[in-house]
Amino acid sequence: MSGDRQRLLAAEGLTKTFGGLRAVIDVSFTVAEGEILGLVGPNGSGKTTVLNLIAGALRTDAGRVRLAGRDITRLPPSTRTRLGIARTFQLVRPLRNLSAADNVLVARLYGRERADFSAARSDSLRLLDLVGLRGKAQMLATRLTLTERKRLEIARALATQPIVLLLDEPLSGLNPTEVDTALSLLRTIRKVGITLVIVEHNVRAVRALCDRVVVLNSGRRVVEGTPGEALSRPEVIEVYLGTRSARAGFDA
Amino acid sequence: MTSIHVQNAVFGLLIGGLYGLGAVGLSLVFGVLTMLNVAHGELIMLGGYVSIWLFTLWRLDPFVSVLVAGPALFIVGAGLFWVLFRRLIHFTEEHKIKNSILIGFGLALVLQTLAILAWEADERAVTPSYAGEVLALGGVVVPLSRLAALVLAFVVLGGLHLFLTHTRQGTAIRATAEDEQGAALAGIPIGRVYLIAFGLGSALAGVAGALVSVSEAISPAIGLHWTLKALIVIVLGGMGNIFGTFVAGVFLGVVESMSGFLFGNAYREVVGLAIFLIVLSARPQGLFARS
Amino acid sequence: MTVPRLVPPALIACGVVVLGAVPLFTSSRSLLTWGFLILLYIALAQSWNLLGGFGGQVNLGHAAFFGLGALVTRMLWLKGVPLVLALLAGTAGASLAGLIVGAPSLRLHGPYFAIGTLAVAEILRITAGNVFPEVSTLPARALAGYHLAPRYYLALGAALLTMLAAWRFGRSRFGYGLAAVREDEAVAEASGVHAFRHKLLAFVVSSALAGLTGGVFGFYHVSFYPQFAFSPLWTFDALLITFLGGVGALWGPPLGAAFFLMLREALAFRLLEVHVLIFGILFIIIVLAFPGGLVEGWRTLARRGY
Ligand SMILES: Nc1ncnc2c1ncn2[C@@H]1O[C@H](COP(=O)(O)OP(=O)(O)O)[C@@H](O)[C@H]1O
Ligand SMILES: [Mg+2]
């Protein structure tokens, strides 16, 4: 159905309160199949919380999440993963006492499509190859460097065979060379047909990568549009002023 | 309500106050350090022995012994923190909980066995002159010493509340429980706060133990019993809420006492387990916590 | 290289045959009793390890499931129910108890599961003592036909079953899912692993096998107070043996059980309390300083090329 392709993923009026703090307030947007949507906004504006609500790590107070028209609001995160929503964590969380290969293997065994052990193993190694960790396959995840863990995080998410991939600040903490490598990896991921929702602070990268952006501030959606138009709106610049990297991005 | 029910409720209330006091120290330690010391009941047991000792040696009144048992167990607790639990403070929250439980389990056995080696396995009691005196209200009797223990438990909790809300140390402890990283950034010495909180939690166990000795027999084996009551009370009352804990203790005491009467004393302990499982299924944040 | 891969299956088969042949070649009571005990302790500790080691959930009430198995099996057997059915009933009773405690407490994070298991053990212990205050002694009829060999074989069966379960837990899809849950539940969920179901299933298997082991004990022991089978010392022995050998490792419990029993023989203190004291301190030291136990020590030595 073309309607479902336009609205592959839909957030409808998402709201989340922590104690007295309203972290996400009535946020709605849709993501079309094959699209890359950027979710931007200053620190604490609720981006990670939105991803958690979509992935099911947090329960919504109000609102719905739909995947290809199906209401998944009440499903546990593991079920959403098996339906095709994968995510990475902003603060990387490898399975510390498992090898890099086994981190990916678990996701391949439990993800959207079932695989037998030998197929799952070779798929895992292929994915480690894709993110440049083939040589570290047997290393315990605790012993990987931070950037290696970030790549492992992406390999693990890809191993679930996602339809939609949610990435929480995949570029933070990377040096410029690593950013370029990561950007080309993300383009590769899009090419195989995976829809992407990316939370990112690096405005230059957002401009280069995203088809559309949703800007959050204090838990509310303030602007939505193409990166070009949305990021040059005065209210967005105002929201962002103060962080140097952001200003650099606007100047560019 | 017939007077037999009232009588049961009164006994439940009297023991429940001690459940509450026994639980508060454990709750405080968990709230501040995210460590669950399952040897807490053994600290209560040690507090009980302090009172027994002082009474046997110098006929010291158990209500006076409270003043010794508190500080003595503060030192014991601070020592245990320094030697054992301090090693966990850099662990992730999940590992802190898990490893503190494991260590506490081993520690409980060690303390219990030490107590058996030191004082034999049999039960002891203090027997002050006023032990048998009761207050008769209509058809209901209230043992005076138990009533005094309940009042004192309440006073101790009030004092704790004042300490936590009106002193620098107390504020530091609360701030750490609320937001450890924020507290550290604000210049609060986290290590010392941990030491004091652990000592304070243990001191509360010591006070509880001395008050328990007023009305119950003390033996090396009572530790697990008191740990269990404390844990159920904490789950019932919600973590980190002093008066919620106290109310939950009283609630548990009364429900146990009434159901012991209804279902037969052999099954009275099962009620605690049932309450625990029901609360977890229905309201895991506890009955008395603000959501 | 892990230990199991170093031990070819043929060697394991030989081991099983040798263990199975022991009663054929000796009728020495002390040897058979020793064999029985070590197998019983392997089953006890390995059944704890299934959830505690492979799943990372601290069960402080293993004695409850052991005790339930012992109590149910013994009562039914003494009432004339065939032994196999009695054992099955004990196993089923223990796993049902596991389900009742696990379903609400494993759903939550934090210390709830440890608290719940501790509570169920202590409360069942007291209640068993209240309801069955009398010592349970085998009647003359059963004593006349008492032989150690069938007890030994049952313990061997329980030990092999727990080893088999642990072996599956180590390398099946379920085992990988459980390992992910142990490491980080949120990540496991994000990988498609239903954390609660994995923990609950592991717990039910663990408590069922503890119940079976308890049933074997109930069939073995001539005379004991029902309350004794619920003693927290059973839980402690399971933990100590598992941590001594290597928590979460297939060969941890057998290594730990052998070491534990030898140490207990060697110490041979007159007072039980001194043993408990020493083992309690040993346990704390292992948890704090050597969390990998003997298996980890072995691997480290192997890596360094000794
Ligand atoms: N689990 C939580 N408990 C309490 N507050 C939270 C939690 N997660 C996020 N918050 C708060 O919600 C707000 C939004 O956080 P977050 O979604 O992480 O923002 P962002 O990812 O945009 O930086 C912040 O004020 C944060 O402190
Ligand atoms: Mg964030």
Short mmCIF file of C-alpha atoms and ligand atoms in Angstrom, two decimals, chain A residues 18 21 23 42-49, ligand 1:
data_model
loop_
_atom_site.label_atom_id
_atom_site.label_comp_id
_atom_site.label_asym_id
_atom_site.label_seq_id
_atom_site.Cartn_x
_atom_site.Cartn_y
_atom_site.Cartn_z
CA PHE A 18 9.36 11.61 34.28
CA LEU A 21 9.39 16.58 34.21
CA ALA A 23 10.33 15.24 28.57
CA PRO A 42 19.50 20.88 21.94
CA ASN A 43 20.55 18.62 24.80
CA GLY A 44 17.65 17.54 26.93
CA SER A 45 15.07 18.37 24.29
CA GLY A 46 13.72 14.82 24.34
CA LYS A 47 15.31 13.18 21.29
CA THR A 48 16.54 10.07 23.05
CA THR A 49 13.23 9.77 24.85
N1 LIG D 1 14.86 7.80 32.56
C1 LIG D 1 14.72 9.10 32.83
N2 LIG D 1 14.31 9.50 34.06
C2 LIG D 1 14.15 10.81 34.36
N3 LIG D 1 14.38 11.80 33.50
C3 LIG D 1 14.78 11.47 32.26
C4 LIG D 1 14.99 10.12 31.87
N4 LIG D 1 15.39 10.10 30.58
C5 LIG D 1 15.45 11.39 30.19
N5 LIG D 1 15.08 12.22 31.20
C6 LIG D 1 14.98 13.68 31.11
O1 LIG D 1 14.16 13.98 30.01
C7 LIG D 1 14.67 15.08 29.31
C8 LIG D 1 14.91 14.70 27.87
O2 LIG D 1 16.02 13.83 27.84
P1 LIG D 1 16.55 13.16 26.50
O3 LIG D 1 15.44 12.54 25.78
O4 LIG D 1 17.68 12.26 26.90
O5 LIG D 1 17.12 14.40 25.69
P2 LIG D 1 18.10 14.45 24.46
O6 LIG D 1 18.33 13.09 23.96
O7 LIG D 1 17.40 15.33 23.48
O8 LIG D 1 19.36 15.10 24.96
C9 LIG D 1 15.92 15.53 30.03
O9 LIG D 1 15.57 16.59 30.88
C10 LIG D 1 16.32 14.33 30.83
O10 LIG D 1 16.98 14.70 32.02
#
